[in-house]
Amino acid sequence: MQRWPVLLFLAWVCFLFFCGIGLFTSGFLLIRIELANRSSCSDPLAAPTRAGRGVVTGACWLPQRIPKAVLLIIDALTFEFARFDLAKERPRPYENKLGFLHHLSRSQPRHARLYRFRADPPTTTMQRIKGITTGSLPTFIDVGSNFATYAIEEDNLLSQLVQNGRRVVFMGDDTWDGLFPQTFFRSYFFPSFNVKDLHTVDDGILQHLYTTVDGGEWDLLIAHFLGVDHCGHKHGPDHPEMAKKLTQMNEMLRLLVAHLGNDTLLLVAGDHGMTETGDHGGDSEKEVDAALFVYSKQALFGAHPPTEPDTVPQVNLVPTLALLLGVPIPYSNIGEVMAELFSGDGNPASAALQQLSAYHVNARQVDRFLHSYSLAAQDLPAERLRQLQELFSAAEEEHDQLLARVREVELVAPELEARRGRAVARFQRYLREARAVCMESWARFHPLRMVAGCALIAATCLLCCVASGLAAALDFPYRSRLLYPLLWGLAGAALLGLGHLLAGARLDLLLALSSAAAASQLGFFWHFWSRQPLQAHLASAQPLAASAGSRPSCRAWQRLLLPMGILLLRCCAMFSDSFVVAEARVAPFLLASLALLLLGRLHWHGQLAAPDTPKQPPGSASCQESWRLLGLLGALLACLRLSSLFHQCREEIPHCQPSPLLGPLASLQSTQAKNLFYLLCVASLAGLVCAVRRWLRHYGNLNSPSPLVLFVRWAFPLLAVWVACYWAVASGAEDVLGKLQELVQVALVGFPRAVYGLAALGLLLALWNPVTVFVKDSRESGGPIVASYPGAPSSQAGLPPVIPQLYRRMQESLKRRLETGHRRATVMAYGLGSAYSAPLVIVLSLLGLLLLLLHSERLSLAFLLLFLEAFVLLRIHAHVVSLAGDAEPFAVPWYAVISWVFAATQFFYATGHQPTFPAIHWNAAFVGFQQGHSTHLLPALLVGANTFASHILFAVGCPLLLLWPFVCEAPSSPRRKLKKELQEEEPLMEMRLRESPERFSAALLQLGLKYLFVLGAQLLACVCAAMILRRHLMVWKVFAPKFLFEALGFVVSSTCLLLGICLVMRVDCAVSAWFRQLQPR
């Protein structure tokens, strides 16, 4: 069997796909260019001051209006949390809990005001921190860095304060430590990643907040509370715990205001909102609608607040706070000052001029930034820049004319107010137009890289299609097909590196790898086309169709048209945002359609009825196969229907309510309902384990004394018990008090880690000795079971004759048993017919238990449906192969591969996922790690395993599509049919693969290439949709997240496919060693 060539060829194809994904991503999701420029007090941006009104010492650009400020960030403080509605008689848990803010607004209307604080997507914490400190807009790709933060090198508010000698004190979320290292005068950081911990960060802040405020050794105090956000992630907003947390924040604000000095500005802000399920990260209305509350014991506002609170973009906080504190506005800011905070207690004319000065400085700063950025990036539209320059020039002219009139004579109040209003309106229009241009243009694309990445993925799909056809030929030259592309790839990379070296440019690693991939592809196709004509290739790849005439060839094309048509329909629908939004319902429909059309094709060609007789007897084998297929089809449709119960909603689907089965048991208020669902979850877990053990026992794979078999017999039930115990502890952890709380915390860590360790041990045993075959020899004569072979002991050619000898010994033993009446068998082999599939089923069961642990308890029902549907698909495939005869037993048809991939996509949605960032199950990172992590790698692996659980299981189990028809060759009741079939040759089941090692390796290669082709076709459709529709209104809301999830899913699926095929080859190697042990030396 060709093991290494097959694995290397598939790994090379995966490398080609990875390079295409990386190249396209580098052109589609580019990070905005960050300028290194920094503002300083010496910049000539400030307006000339009026006579007799000098600048306060230590201030620049504008006079300092406030000496101290406290910025309280209550993570995920939505506007609905901060708003107080007296009309609500029965408020929900998150409503009317911050009553102190309402009290301040009503009692001191010129001192306090509430705003809608509009966040810019993506609404993840790190991107929002960047927005409210730099005044700029983080790009879409920054989402991937939310839990791997890096220092902000762009000019920002904190660096300006430190640069100008101000003291910044911080306490709270340790994300700030990674963003602003060695910036704070004093800091108190607390771990933030554990979303189940509601109190550690908040309690730590409260220990230092009041004493720090009273100490006065600060100019800006920042406190970042996380309890509200974590409560939303854990329980959702509509939960009693949210009421407790908001009440705690209300009391904190009441005490803090009592400690504030008269010269201190208080800002209470939410960095983003949250959905009805407590998630965030996208751009829905609930996610971007945060709250901002401003208060000072000195009068801030010149007029009473409006009836409906104003909406303020978050970036507006940066220029406002910078000018109030008397420091320069950060260089890259595109925010607009909040003019009402520059009114104060002065007369109306003075307040009007102060507001105008703030707008003027702000506009000149933005104009300077746009000029510098357009020179550095050259991606802002020239026409829009010209329009912006005209707006700025008009506003500047209006401003200069107004100042000139003020210097010459004193204007009357009405005229001053009218001219000031016109100037402010011009500046506002300019600032808002500039921000809109930046928002449109910072979706910066690199068209050449996008096209190159798309072409590389498309060429790799074509390569998979061509190579899968060639793999059917027994003389497939593995080494030459690998050697020539490798040489071409090395030559391409060397030429690119030499060109960069001669040009003195820095070598782009991604570009070098992509060039090597493209060159290796050219080498493959050149070698493929140059050796012989296309007709010869097709004839060698399809010998049966070529030799049998046009009718079989036409039927083969008909068999190909049906599954490829369904796949093409799915790929074309990727260009519709409505399809992507509704894919959770479309994927099961396509899978059901494929199964129904397959049975219709079988009936059309007469394969469901007996083709050789006019009328088939009711009890015939073909009739039974037909009824079994219909029963399996019904089971498949039932699984598809039941899996829709575990649906997650997207924000784009109105009136959609997420399935209550997605929530953990701890979220249930009724004890009776909690106990009932717990019993159902334990029953599904026990059913899954019992079904696997029953299947292994049915095929004789639980008789061997090998370590792997002993592990299945004893450790599988233990794993199920540990998972059930963890569910029991986790569902009631909130109700435990006193000393039992410590025991519960130990159990929440101990049970999952025990499952991790024991499952890892099982996987290692499956790799070390995967043979589950047991031969029982109780003959009276002590001769060998099989005769010796004159070849070398390690010769692969000497192994196939062992299998017929072993089966012949078993047949002779059974004949002697029937003839002489002996009740004991002399030679019996247990599990030989399922020697390859049994270890794969064991590994899939272990992975299923691990992945089940990372999901909420009630999703165990979805996992049971997943395994049941996979079994039904395999049985349908085996029955269809049986009806089609034994023409191509080593070739897995396209319909089976496509339906397998569709099932993986379907259960991605049926396990509560969606291709959106708010739908990611972050809680999976803390299963077994309640206290958090010291690195980001392990939580990323846990969250990734939770997200792509179905991709992992179906990709690892993909070789079962090849193995299962051979497993199903065994008679269902061998004792009843023993005398009838004894004269015929016993079915070798999976040992038929051992008889033809070359065809076995070719079949694995062909299966792997087909699977990669289907995955690659879906990926190519997403790539093309994202590239063509990159200026579409829904690109960042629908198409870009879909591409990212599809790309990550492809990487996970292709890697797990290699692992599954590698496991089959490891089993083949172990079976070969086991057969050698049977041969006498």
Short mmCIF file of C-alpha atoms in Angstrom, two decimals, residues 1 874 877 888-892 896 957-967 990 993 999-1007 1064:
data_model
loop_
_atom_site.label_atom_id
_atom_site.label_comp_id
_atom_site.label_asym_id
_atom_site.label_seq_id
_atom_site.Cartn_x
_atom_site.Cartn_y
_atom_site.Cartn_z
CA MET A 1 0.00 0.00 0.00
CA LEU A 874 -23.54 5.32 5.54
CA HIS A 877 -24.59 4.54 0.68
CA GLU A 888 -16.53 -0.20 -8.86
CA PRO A 889 -16.33 -1.28 -5.20
CA PHE A 890 -13.25 0.88 -4.51
CA ALA A 891 -14.70 4.13 -5.88
CA VAL A 892 -16.81 6.29 -3.57
CA ALA A 896 -21.88 10.13 -1.05
CA GLY A 957 -14.99 9.93 9.59
CA CYS A 958 -14.74 10.51 5.83
CA PRO A 959 -12.84 7.19 5.20
CA LEU A 960 -15.95 5.36 6.45
CA LEU A 961 -17.52 6.18 3.07
CA LEU A 962 -15.00 3.80 1.53
CA LEU A 963 -15.06 1.19 4.31
CA TRP A 964 -18.75 0.93 5.10
CA PRO A 965 -19.95 -0.92 1.96
CA PHE A 966 -17.36 -3.61 2.68
CA VAL A 967 -18.50 -3.85 6.32
CA GLU A 990 -12.82 -5.10 4.71
CA LEU A 993 -9.05 -4.05 0.74
CA ARG A 999 -6.33 -0.12 -5.28
CA PHE A 1000 -6.86 0.57 -1.57
CA SER A 1001 -4.33 3.41 -1.54
CA ALA A 1002 -5.71 4.76 -4.84
CA ALA A 1003 -9.24 4.69 -3.40
CA LEU A 1004 -8.13 6.63 -0.31
CA LEU A 1005 -6.41 9.21 -2.51
CA GLN A 1006 -9.46 9.52 -4.74
CA LEU A 1007 -11.77 9.89 -1.74
CA VAL A 1064 -6.63 4.29 8.35
#
